[in-house]
PDB file of C-alpha atoms in Angstrom:
ATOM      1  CA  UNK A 377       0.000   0.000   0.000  1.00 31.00           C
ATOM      2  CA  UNK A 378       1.741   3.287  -0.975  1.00 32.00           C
ATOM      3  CA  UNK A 379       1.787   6.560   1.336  1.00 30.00           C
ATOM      4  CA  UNK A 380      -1.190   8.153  -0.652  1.00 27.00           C
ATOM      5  CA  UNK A 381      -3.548   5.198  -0.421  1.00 29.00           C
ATOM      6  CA  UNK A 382      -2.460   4.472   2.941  1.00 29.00           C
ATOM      7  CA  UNK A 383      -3.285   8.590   3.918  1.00 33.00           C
ATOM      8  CA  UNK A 384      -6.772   8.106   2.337  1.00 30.00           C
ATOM      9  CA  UNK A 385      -7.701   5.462   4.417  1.00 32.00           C
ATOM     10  CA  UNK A 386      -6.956   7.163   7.334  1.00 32.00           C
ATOM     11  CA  UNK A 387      -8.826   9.728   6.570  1.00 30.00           C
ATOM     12  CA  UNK A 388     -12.102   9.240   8.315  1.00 26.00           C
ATOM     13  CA  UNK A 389     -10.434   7.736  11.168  1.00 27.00           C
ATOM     14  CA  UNK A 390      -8.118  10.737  11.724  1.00 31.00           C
ATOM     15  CA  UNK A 391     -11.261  12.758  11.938  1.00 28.00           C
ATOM     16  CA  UNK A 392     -12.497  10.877  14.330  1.00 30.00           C
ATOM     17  CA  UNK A 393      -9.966  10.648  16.857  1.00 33.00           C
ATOM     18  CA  UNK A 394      -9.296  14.899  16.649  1.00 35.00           C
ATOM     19  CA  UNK A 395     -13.406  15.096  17.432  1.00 34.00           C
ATOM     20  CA  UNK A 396     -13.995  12.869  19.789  1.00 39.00           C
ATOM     21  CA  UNK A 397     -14.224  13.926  23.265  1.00 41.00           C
ATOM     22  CA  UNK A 398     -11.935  12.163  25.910  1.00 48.00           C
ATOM     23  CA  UNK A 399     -12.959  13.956  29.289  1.00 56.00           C
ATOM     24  CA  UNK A 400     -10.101  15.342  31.202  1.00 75.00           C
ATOM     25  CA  UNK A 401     -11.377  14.516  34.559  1.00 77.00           C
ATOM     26  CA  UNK A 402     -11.573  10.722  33.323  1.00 75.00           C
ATOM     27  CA  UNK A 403      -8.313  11.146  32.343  1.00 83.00           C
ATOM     28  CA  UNK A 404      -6.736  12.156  35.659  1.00 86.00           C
ATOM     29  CA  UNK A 405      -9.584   9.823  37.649  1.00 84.00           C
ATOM     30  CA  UNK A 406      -7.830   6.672  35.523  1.00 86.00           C
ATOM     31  CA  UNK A 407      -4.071   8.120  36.277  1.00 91.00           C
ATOM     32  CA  UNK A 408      -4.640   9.098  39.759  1.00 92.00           C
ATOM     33  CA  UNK A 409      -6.202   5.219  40.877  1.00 88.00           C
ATOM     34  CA  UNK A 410      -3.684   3.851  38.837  1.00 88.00           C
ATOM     35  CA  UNK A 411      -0.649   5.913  39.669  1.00 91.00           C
ATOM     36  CA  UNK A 412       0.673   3.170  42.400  1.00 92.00           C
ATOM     37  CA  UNK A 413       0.778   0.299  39.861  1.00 91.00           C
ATOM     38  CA  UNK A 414       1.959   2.116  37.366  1.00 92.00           C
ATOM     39  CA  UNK A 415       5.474   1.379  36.378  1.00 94.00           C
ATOM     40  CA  UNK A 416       4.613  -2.263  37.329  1.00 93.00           C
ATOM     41  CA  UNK A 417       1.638  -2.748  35.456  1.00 91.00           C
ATOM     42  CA  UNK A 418       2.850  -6.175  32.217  1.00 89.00           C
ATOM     43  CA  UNK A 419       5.798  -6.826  33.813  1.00 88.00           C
ATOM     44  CA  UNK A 420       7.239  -3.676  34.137  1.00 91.00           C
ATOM     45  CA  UNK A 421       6.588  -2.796  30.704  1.00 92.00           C
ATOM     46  CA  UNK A 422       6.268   0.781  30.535  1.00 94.00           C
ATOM     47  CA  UNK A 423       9.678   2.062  31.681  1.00 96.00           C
ATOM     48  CA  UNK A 424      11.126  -0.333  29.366  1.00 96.00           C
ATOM     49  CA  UNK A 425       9.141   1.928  26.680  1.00 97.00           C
ATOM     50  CA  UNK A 426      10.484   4.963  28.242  1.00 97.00           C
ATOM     51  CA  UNK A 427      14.378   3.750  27.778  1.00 97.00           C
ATOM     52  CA  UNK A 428      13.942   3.095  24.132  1.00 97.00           C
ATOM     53  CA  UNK A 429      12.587   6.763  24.256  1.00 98.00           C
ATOM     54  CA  UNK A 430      15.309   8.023  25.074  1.00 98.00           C
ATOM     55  CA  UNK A 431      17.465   5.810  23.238  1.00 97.00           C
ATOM     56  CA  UNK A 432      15.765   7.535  19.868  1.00 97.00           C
ATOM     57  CA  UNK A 433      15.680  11.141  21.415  1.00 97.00           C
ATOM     58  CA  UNK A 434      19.780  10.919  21.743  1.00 95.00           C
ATOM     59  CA  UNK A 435      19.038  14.001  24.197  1.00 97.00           C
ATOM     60  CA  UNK A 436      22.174  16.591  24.782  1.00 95.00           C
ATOM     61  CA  UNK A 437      23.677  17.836  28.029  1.00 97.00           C
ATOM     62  CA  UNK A 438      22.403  21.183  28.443  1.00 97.00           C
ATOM     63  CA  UNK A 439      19.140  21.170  26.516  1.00 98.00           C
ATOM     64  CA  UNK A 440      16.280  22.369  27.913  1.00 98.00           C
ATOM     65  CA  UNK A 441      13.436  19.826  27.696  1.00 98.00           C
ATOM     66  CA  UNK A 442       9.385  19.718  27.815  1.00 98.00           C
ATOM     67  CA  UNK A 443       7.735  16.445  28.782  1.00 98.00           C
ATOM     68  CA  UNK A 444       4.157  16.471  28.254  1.00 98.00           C
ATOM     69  CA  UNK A 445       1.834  13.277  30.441  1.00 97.00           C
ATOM     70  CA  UNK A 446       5.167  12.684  32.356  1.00 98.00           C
ATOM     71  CA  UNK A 447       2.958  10.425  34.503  1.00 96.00           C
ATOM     72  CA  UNK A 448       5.097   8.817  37.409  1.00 97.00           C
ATOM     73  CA  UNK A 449       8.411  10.659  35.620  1.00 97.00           C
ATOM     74  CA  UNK A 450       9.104   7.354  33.592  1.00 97.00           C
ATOM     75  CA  UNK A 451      11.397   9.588  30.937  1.00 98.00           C
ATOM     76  CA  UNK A 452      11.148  12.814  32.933  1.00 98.00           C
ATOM     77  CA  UNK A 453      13.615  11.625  35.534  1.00 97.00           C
ATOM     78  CA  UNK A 454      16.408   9.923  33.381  1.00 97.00           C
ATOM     79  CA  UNK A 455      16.300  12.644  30.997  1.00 97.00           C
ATOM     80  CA  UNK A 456      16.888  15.080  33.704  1.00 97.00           C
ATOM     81  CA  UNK A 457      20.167  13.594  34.425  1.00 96.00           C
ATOM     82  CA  UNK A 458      20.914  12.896  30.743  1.00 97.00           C
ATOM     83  CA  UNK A 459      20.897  16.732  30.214  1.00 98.00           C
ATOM     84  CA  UNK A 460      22.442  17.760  33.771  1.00 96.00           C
ATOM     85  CA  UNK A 461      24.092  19.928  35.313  1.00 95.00           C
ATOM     86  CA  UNK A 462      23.369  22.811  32.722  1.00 96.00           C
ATOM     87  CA  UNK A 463      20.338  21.361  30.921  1.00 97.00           C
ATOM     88  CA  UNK A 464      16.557  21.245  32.927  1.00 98.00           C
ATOM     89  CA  UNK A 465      13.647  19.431  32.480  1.00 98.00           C
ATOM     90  CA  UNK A 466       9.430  20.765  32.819  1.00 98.00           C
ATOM     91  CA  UNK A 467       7.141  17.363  33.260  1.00 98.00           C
ATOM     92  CA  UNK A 468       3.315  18.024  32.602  1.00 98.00           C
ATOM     93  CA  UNK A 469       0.421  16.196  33.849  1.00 97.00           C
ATOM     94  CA  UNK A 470      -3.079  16.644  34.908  1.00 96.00           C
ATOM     95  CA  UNK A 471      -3.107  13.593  37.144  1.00 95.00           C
ATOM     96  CA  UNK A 472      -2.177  14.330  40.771  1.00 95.00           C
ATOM     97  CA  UNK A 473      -1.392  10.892  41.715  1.00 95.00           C
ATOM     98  CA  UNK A 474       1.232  10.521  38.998  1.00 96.00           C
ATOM     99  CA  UNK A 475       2.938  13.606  39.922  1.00 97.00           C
ATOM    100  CA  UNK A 476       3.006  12.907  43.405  1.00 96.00           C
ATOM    101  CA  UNK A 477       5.353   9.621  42.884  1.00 96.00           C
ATOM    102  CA  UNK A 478       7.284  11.851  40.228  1.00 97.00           C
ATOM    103  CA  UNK A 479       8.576  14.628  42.595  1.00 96.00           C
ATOM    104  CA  UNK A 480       9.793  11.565  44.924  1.00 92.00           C
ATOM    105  CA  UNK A 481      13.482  11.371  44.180  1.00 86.00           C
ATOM    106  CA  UNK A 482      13.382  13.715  40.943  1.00 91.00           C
ATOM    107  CA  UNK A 483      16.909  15.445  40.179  1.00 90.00           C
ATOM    108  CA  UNK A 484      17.098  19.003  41.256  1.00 93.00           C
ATOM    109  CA  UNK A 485      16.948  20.102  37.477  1.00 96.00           C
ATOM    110  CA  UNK A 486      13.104  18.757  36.929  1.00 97.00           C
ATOM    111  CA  UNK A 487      10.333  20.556  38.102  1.00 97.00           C
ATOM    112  CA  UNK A 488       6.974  19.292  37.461  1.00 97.00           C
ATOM    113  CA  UNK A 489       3.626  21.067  37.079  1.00 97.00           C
ATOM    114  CA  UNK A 490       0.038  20.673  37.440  1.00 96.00           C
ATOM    115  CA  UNK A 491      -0.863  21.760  33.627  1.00 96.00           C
ATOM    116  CA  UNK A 492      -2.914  20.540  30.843  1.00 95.00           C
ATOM    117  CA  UNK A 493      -1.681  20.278  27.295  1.00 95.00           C
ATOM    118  CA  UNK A 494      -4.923  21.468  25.823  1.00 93.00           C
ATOM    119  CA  UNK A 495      -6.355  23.192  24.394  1.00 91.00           C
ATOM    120  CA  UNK A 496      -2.265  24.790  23.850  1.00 95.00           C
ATOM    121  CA  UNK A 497       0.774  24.616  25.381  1.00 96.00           C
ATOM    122  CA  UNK A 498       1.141  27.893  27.650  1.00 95.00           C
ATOM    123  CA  UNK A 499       5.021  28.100  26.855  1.00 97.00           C
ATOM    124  CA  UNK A 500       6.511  30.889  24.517  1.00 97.00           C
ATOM    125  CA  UNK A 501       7.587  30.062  21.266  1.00 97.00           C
ATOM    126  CA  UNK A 502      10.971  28.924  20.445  1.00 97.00           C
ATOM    127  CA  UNK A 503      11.383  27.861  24.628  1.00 97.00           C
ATOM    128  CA  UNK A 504      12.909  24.102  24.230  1.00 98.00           C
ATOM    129  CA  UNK A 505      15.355  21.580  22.585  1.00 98.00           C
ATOM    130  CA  UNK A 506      13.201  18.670  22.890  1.00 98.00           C
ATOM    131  CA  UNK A 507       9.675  17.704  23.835  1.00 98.00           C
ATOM    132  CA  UNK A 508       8.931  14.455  24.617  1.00 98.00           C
ATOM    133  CA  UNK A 509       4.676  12.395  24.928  1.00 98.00           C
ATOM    134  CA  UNK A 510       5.986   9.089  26.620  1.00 97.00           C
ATOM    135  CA  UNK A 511       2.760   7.472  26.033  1.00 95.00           C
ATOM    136  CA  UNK A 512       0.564  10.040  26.246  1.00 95.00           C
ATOM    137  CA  UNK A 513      -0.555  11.705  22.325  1.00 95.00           C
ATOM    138  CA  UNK A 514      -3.133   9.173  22.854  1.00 92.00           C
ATOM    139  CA  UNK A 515      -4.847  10.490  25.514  1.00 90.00           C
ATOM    140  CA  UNK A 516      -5.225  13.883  24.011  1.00 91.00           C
ATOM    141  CA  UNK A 517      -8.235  15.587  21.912  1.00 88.00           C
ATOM    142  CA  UNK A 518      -6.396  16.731  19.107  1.00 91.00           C
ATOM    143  CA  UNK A 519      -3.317  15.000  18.212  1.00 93.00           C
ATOM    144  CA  UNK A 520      -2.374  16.905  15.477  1.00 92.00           C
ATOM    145  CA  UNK A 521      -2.617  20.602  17.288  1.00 94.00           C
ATOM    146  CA  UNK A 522      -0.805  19.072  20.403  1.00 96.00           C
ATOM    147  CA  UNK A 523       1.781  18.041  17.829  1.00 96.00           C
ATOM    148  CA  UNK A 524       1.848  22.109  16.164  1.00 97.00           C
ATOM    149  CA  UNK A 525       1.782  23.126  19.204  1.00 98.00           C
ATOM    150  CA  UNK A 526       5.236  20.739  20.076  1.00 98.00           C
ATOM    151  CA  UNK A 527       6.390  22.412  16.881  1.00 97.00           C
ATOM    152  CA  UNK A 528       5.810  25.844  17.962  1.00 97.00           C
ATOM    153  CA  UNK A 529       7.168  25.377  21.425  1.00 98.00           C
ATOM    154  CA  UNK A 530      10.887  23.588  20.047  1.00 98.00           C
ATOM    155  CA  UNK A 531      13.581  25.761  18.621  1.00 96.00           C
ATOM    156  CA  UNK A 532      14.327  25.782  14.926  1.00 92.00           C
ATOM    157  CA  UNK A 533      15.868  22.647  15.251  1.00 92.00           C
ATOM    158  CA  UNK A 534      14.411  20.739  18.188  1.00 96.00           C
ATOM    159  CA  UNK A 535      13.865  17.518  18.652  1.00 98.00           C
ATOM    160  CA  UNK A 536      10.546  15.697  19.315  1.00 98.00           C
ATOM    161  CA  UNK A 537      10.430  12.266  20.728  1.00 98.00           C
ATOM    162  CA  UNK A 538       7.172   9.927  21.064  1.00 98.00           C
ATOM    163  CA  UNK A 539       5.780   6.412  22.118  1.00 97.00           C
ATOM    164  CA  UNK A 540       2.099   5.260  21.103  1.00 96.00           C
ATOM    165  CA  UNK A 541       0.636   1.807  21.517  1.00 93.00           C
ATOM    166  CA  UNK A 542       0.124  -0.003  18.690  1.00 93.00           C
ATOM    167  CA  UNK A 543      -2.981  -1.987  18.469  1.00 90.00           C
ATOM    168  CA  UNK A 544      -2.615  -3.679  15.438  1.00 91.00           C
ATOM    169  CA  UNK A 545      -0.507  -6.278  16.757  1.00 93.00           C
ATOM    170  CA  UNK A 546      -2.987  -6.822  19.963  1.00 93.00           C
ATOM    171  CA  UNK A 547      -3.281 -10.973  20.121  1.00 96.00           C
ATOM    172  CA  UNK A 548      -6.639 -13.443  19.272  1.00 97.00           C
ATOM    173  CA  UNK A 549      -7.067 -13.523  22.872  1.00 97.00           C
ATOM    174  CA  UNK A 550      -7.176  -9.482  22.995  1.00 96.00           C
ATOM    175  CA  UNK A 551      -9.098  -8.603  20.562  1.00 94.00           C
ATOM    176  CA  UNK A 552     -11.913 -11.074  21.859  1.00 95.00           C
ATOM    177  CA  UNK A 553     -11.437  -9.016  25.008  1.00 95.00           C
ATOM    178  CA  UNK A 554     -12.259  -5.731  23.808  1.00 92.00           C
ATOM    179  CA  UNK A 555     -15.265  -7.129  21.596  1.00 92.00           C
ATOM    180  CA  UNK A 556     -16.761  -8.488  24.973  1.00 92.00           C
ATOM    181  CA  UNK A 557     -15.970  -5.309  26.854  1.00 89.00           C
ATOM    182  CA  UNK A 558     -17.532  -3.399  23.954  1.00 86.00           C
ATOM    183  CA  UNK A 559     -20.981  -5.627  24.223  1.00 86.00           C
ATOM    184  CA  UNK A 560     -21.356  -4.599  28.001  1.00 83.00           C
ATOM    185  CA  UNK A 561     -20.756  -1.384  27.430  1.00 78.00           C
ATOM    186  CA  UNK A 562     -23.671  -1.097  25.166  1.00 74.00           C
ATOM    187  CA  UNK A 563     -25.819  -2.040  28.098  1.00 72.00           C
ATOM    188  CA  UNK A 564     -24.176   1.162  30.130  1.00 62.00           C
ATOM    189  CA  UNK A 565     -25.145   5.312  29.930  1.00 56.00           C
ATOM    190  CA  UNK A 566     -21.166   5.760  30.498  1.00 50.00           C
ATOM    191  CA  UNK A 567     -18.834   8.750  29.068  1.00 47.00           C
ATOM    192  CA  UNK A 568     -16.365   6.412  27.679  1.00 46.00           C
ATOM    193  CA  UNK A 569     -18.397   4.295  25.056  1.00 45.00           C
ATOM    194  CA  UNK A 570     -16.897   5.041  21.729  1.00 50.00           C
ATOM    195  CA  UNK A 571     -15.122   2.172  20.010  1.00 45.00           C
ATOM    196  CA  UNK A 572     -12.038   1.248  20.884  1.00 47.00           C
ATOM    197  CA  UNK A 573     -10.588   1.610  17.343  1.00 42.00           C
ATOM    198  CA  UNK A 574     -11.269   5.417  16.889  1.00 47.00           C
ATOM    199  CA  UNK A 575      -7.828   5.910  18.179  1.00 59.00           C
ATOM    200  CA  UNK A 576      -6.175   3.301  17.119  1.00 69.00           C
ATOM    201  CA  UNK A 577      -4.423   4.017  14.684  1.00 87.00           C
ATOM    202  CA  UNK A 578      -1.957   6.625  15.901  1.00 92.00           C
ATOM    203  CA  UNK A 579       0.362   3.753  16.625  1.00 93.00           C
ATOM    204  CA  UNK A 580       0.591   1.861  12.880  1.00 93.00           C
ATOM    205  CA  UNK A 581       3.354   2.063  10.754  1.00 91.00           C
ATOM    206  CA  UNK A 582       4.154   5.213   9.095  1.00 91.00           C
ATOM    207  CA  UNK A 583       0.956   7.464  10.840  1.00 93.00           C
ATOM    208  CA  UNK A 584       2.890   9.657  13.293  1.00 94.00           C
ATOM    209  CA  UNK A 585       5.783   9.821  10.477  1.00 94.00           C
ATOM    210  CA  UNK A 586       3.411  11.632   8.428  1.00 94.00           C
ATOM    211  CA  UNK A 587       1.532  13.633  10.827  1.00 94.00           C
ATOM    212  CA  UNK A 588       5.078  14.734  12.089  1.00 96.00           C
ATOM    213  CA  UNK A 589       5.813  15.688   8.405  1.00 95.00           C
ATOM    214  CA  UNK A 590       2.848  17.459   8.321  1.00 95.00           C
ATOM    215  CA  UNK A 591       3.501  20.016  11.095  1.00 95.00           C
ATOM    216  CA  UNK A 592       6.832  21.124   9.940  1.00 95.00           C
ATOM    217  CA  UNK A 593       9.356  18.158  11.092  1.00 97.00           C
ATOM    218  CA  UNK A 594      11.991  16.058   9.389  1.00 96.00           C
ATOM    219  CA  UNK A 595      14.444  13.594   9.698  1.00 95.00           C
ATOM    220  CA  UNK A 596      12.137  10.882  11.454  1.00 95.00           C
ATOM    221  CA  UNK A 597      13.227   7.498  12.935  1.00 96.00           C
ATOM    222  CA  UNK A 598      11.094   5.175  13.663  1.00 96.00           C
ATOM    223  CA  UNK A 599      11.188   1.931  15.405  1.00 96.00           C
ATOM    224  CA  UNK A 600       8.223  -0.678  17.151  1.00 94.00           C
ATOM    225  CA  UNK A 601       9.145  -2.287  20.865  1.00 93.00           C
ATOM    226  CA  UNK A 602       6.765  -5.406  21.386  1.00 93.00           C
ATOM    227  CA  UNK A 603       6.431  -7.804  24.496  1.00 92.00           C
ATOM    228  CA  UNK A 604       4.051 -10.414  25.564  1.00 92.00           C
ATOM    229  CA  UNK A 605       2.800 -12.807  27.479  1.00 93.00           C
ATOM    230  CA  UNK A 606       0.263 -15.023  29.622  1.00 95.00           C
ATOM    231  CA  UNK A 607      -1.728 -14.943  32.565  1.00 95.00           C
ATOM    232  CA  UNK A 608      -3.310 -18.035  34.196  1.00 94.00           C
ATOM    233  CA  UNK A 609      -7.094 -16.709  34.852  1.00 96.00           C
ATOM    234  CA  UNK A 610     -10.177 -15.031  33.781  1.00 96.00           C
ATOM    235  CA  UNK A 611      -9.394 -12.726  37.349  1.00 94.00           C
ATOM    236  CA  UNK A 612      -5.845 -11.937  36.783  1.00 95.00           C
ATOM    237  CA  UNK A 613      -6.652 -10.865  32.817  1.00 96.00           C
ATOM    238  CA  UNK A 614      -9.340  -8.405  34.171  1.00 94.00           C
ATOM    239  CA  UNK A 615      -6.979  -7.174  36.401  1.00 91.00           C
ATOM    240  CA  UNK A 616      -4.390  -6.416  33.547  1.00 92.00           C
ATOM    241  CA  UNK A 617      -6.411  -5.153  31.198  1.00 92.00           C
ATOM    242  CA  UNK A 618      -7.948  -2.425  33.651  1.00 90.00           C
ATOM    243  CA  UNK A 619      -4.824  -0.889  33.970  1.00 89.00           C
ATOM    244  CA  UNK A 620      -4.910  -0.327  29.959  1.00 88.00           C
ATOM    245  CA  UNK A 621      -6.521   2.615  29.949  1.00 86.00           C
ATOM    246  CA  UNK A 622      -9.654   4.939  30.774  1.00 84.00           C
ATOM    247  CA  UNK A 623     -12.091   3.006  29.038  1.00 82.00           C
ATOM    248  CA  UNK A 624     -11.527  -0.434  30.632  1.00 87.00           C
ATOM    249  CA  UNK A 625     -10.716   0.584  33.566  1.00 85.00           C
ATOM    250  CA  UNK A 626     -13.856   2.640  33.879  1.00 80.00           C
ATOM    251  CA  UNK A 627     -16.115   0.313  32.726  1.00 82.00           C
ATOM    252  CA  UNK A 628     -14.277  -2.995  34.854  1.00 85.00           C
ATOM    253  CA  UNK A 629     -14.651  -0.884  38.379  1.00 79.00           C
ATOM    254  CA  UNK A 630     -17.148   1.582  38.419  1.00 71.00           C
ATOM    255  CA  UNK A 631     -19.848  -0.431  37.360  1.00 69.00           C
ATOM    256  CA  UNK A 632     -20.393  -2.815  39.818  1.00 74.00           C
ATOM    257  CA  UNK A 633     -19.681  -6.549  41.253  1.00 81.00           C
ATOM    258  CA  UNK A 634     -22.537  -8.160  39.190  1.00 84.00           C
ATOM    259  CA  UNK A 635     -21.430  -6.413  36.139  1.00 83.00           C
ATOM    260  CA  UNK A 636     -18.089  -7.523  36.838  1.00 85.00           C
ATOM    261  CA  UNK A 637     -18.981 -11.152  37.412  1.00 90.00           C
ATOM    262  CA  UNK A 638     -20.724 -11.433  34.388  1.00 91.00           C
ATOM    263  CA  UNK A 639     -17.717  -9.782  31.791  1.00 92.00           C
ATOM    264  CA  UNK A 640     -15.904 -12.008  34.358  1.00 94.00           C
ATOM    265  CA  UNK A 641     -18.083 -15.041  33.501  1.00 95.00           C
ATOM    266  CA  UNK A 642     -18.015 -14.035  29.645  1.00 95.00           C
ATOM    267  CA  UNK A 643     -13.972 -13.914  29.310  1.00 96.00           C
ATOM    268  CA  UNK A 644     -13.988 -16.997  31.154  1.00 96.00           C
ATOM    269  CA  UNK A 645     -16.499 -18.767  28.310  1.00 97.00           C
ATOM    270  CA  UNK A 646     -14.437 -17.101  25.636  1.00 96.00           C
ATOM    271  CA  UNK A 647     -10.876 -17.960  26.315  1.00 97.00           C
ATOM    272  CA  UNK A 648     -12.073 -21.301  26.432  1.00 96.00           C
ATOM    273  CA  UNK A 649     -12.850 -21.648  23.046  1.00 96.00           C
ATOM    274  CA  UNK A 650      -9.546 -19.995  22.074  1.00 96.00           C
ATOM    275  CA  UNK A 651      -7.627 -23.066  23.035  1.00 95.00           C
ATOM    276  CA  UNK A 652      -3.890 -22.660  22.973  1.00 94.00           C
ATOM    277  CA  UNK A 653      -4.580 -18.553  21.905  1.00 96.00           C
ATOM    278  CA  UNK A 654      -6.770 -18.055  25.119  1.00 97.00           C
ATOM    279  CA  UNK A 655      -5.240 -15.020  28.038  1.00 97.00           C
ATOM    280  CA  UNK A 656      -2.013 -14.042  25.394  1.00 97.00           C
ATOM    281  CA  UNK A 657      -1.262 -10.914  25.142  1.00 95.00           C
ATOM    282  CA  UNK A 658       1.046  -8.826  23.030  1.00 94.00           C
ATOM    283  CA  UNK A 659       1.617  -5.349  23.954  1.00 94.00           C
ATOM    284  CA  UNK A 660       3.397  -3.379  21.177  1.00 95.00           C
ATOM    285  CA  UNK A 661       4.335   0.703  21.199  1.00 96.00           C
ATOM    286  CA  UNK A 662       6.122   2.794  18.062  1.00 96.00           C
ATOM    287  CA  UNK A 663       8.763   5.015  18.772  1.00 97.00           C
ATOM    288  CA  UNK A 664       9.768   8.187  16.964  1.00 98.00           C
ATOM    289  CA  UNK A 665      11.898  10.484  16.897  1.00 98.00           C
ATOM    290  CA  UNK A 666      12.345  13.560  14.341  1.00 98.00           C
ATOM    291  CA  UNK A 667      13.637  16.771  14.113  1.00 97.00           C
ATOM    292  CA  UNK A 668      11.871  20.252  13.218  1.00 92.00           C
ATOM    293  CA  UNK A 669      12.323  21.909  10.070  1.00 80.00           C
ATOM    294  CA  UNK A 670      14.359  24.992   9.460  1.00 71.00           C
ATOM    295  CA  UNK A 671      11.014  27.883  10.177  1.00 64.00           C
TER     296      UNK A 671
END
């Protein structure tokens, strides 16, 4: 499939994940009950993502750094000392929680803050080296204005660093998952109902490449870090796949022990006809990096 085909099909689904609404207060209610569990949550797999981050990024001592959803301070932290003793680092987040664990132990050239990236950044133009969404584009309204607005923020030259999960390489065993969860939730008047594929695509080959492109960067590596694995139980996949994000998690705790014993009662039914496939998982993220454009 070439770039122009592939950039029509996305199209309509582009559309749809820059229009539809992802509350903020959801958000931060997801982060905040999560924030303990966080770094542990598949085996540790998230500051595994943040290393390769960073590993792309190549950050340089002294720059002066923006990262945006730091969460628990997965890349905040390390890239603080990767840029010490003249560089410093700003961590965003809107969840409370998260930024509670991050100030424990931070370097004294990281300060976080309470912010939202959205509707803008509120930083002057031209004010960093590199800005960094360690998992966190996703979560946002408008992808491609948080992305101009990482453009306008970065010197002439700056760098821009992200990680997004990609779905497309979710297992058999997942993908039942999310069709089940998507069934109950059709029985619920909940915030979070759209389907889970609206924003899914953010993390395929070649998407964030272009979208980068598209708001005045160049130079773009890309690169995909996958892991996976099995659980032994019906219980302990429910578990996992709350801490996945807003929408499960909403739906697999706020709604009850009888809804949870039946979507518990439903996986269990499921998996069994999956055989061998049944409670695998592969959880998959893209990396870039790329550089901005000469203005």
């Amino acid at each position: 499939m070439g770039t122009r085909e592939l950039d029509a099909n996305l199209q309509a689904p582009v559309v749809g994940i820059r229009t539809s609404p992802r509350p903020a207060a959801a958000v931060a209610e997801f982060f905040d009950s999560c924030a303990e569990s966080y770094e542990d949550w598949a085996a540790g797999l998230r500051p595994r993502v943040a290393t390769r981050l960073l590993e792309l990024v190549k950050p340089e001592p002294g720059a002066i750094c923006l990262d945006v959803g730091c969460g628990t301070g997965l890349v905040a932290k390390p890239l603080g000392k990767l840029v010490a003793p003249e560089g410093h680092v700003i961590g965003i987040d809107i969840s409370a929680g998260m930024l509670e664990l991050a100030r424990a132990g931070a370097p004294g050239n990281l300060n976080y803050q309470r912010l939202s990236a959205e509707p803008d950044l509120c930083f002057r133009d031209a004010s960093f080296d590199l800005v960094t969404f360690g998992d966190s584009l996703a979560y946002l309204r408008d992808p491609y204005r948080s992305l101009s607005e990482a453009r306008r923020v970065l010197r002439p030259i700056g760098r821009i660093g992200i990680s997004v999960h990609r779905r497309s390489l979710d297992t058999l065993a997942q993908q039942v998952f999310f069709g089940v969860l998507d069934e109950f939730a059709g029985e619920q008047p909940i915030a979070l109902r759209q389907p889970r594929n609206q924003r899914s695509l953010l993390g395929e080959v070649g998407v964030l490449k272009g979208m980068l492109e598209d708001v005045g960067f160049t130079d773009m590596t890309e690169t995909t870090f996958v892991t996976g694995g099995r659980v032994r139980s019906a219980a302990e996949w429910l578990h996992m796949m709350a801490g996945a994000g807003p929408r499960p998690y909403a739906l697999l705790h706020s709604l009850g022990l009888n809804f949870r014993r039946r979507i518990l009662n439903a996986v269990e039914s499921e998996m069994r006809r999956l055989g061998e496939d049944a409670f695998h998982y592969h959880l998959a993220y893209t990396v870039v990096a790329a550089t901005g454009a000469r203005r």
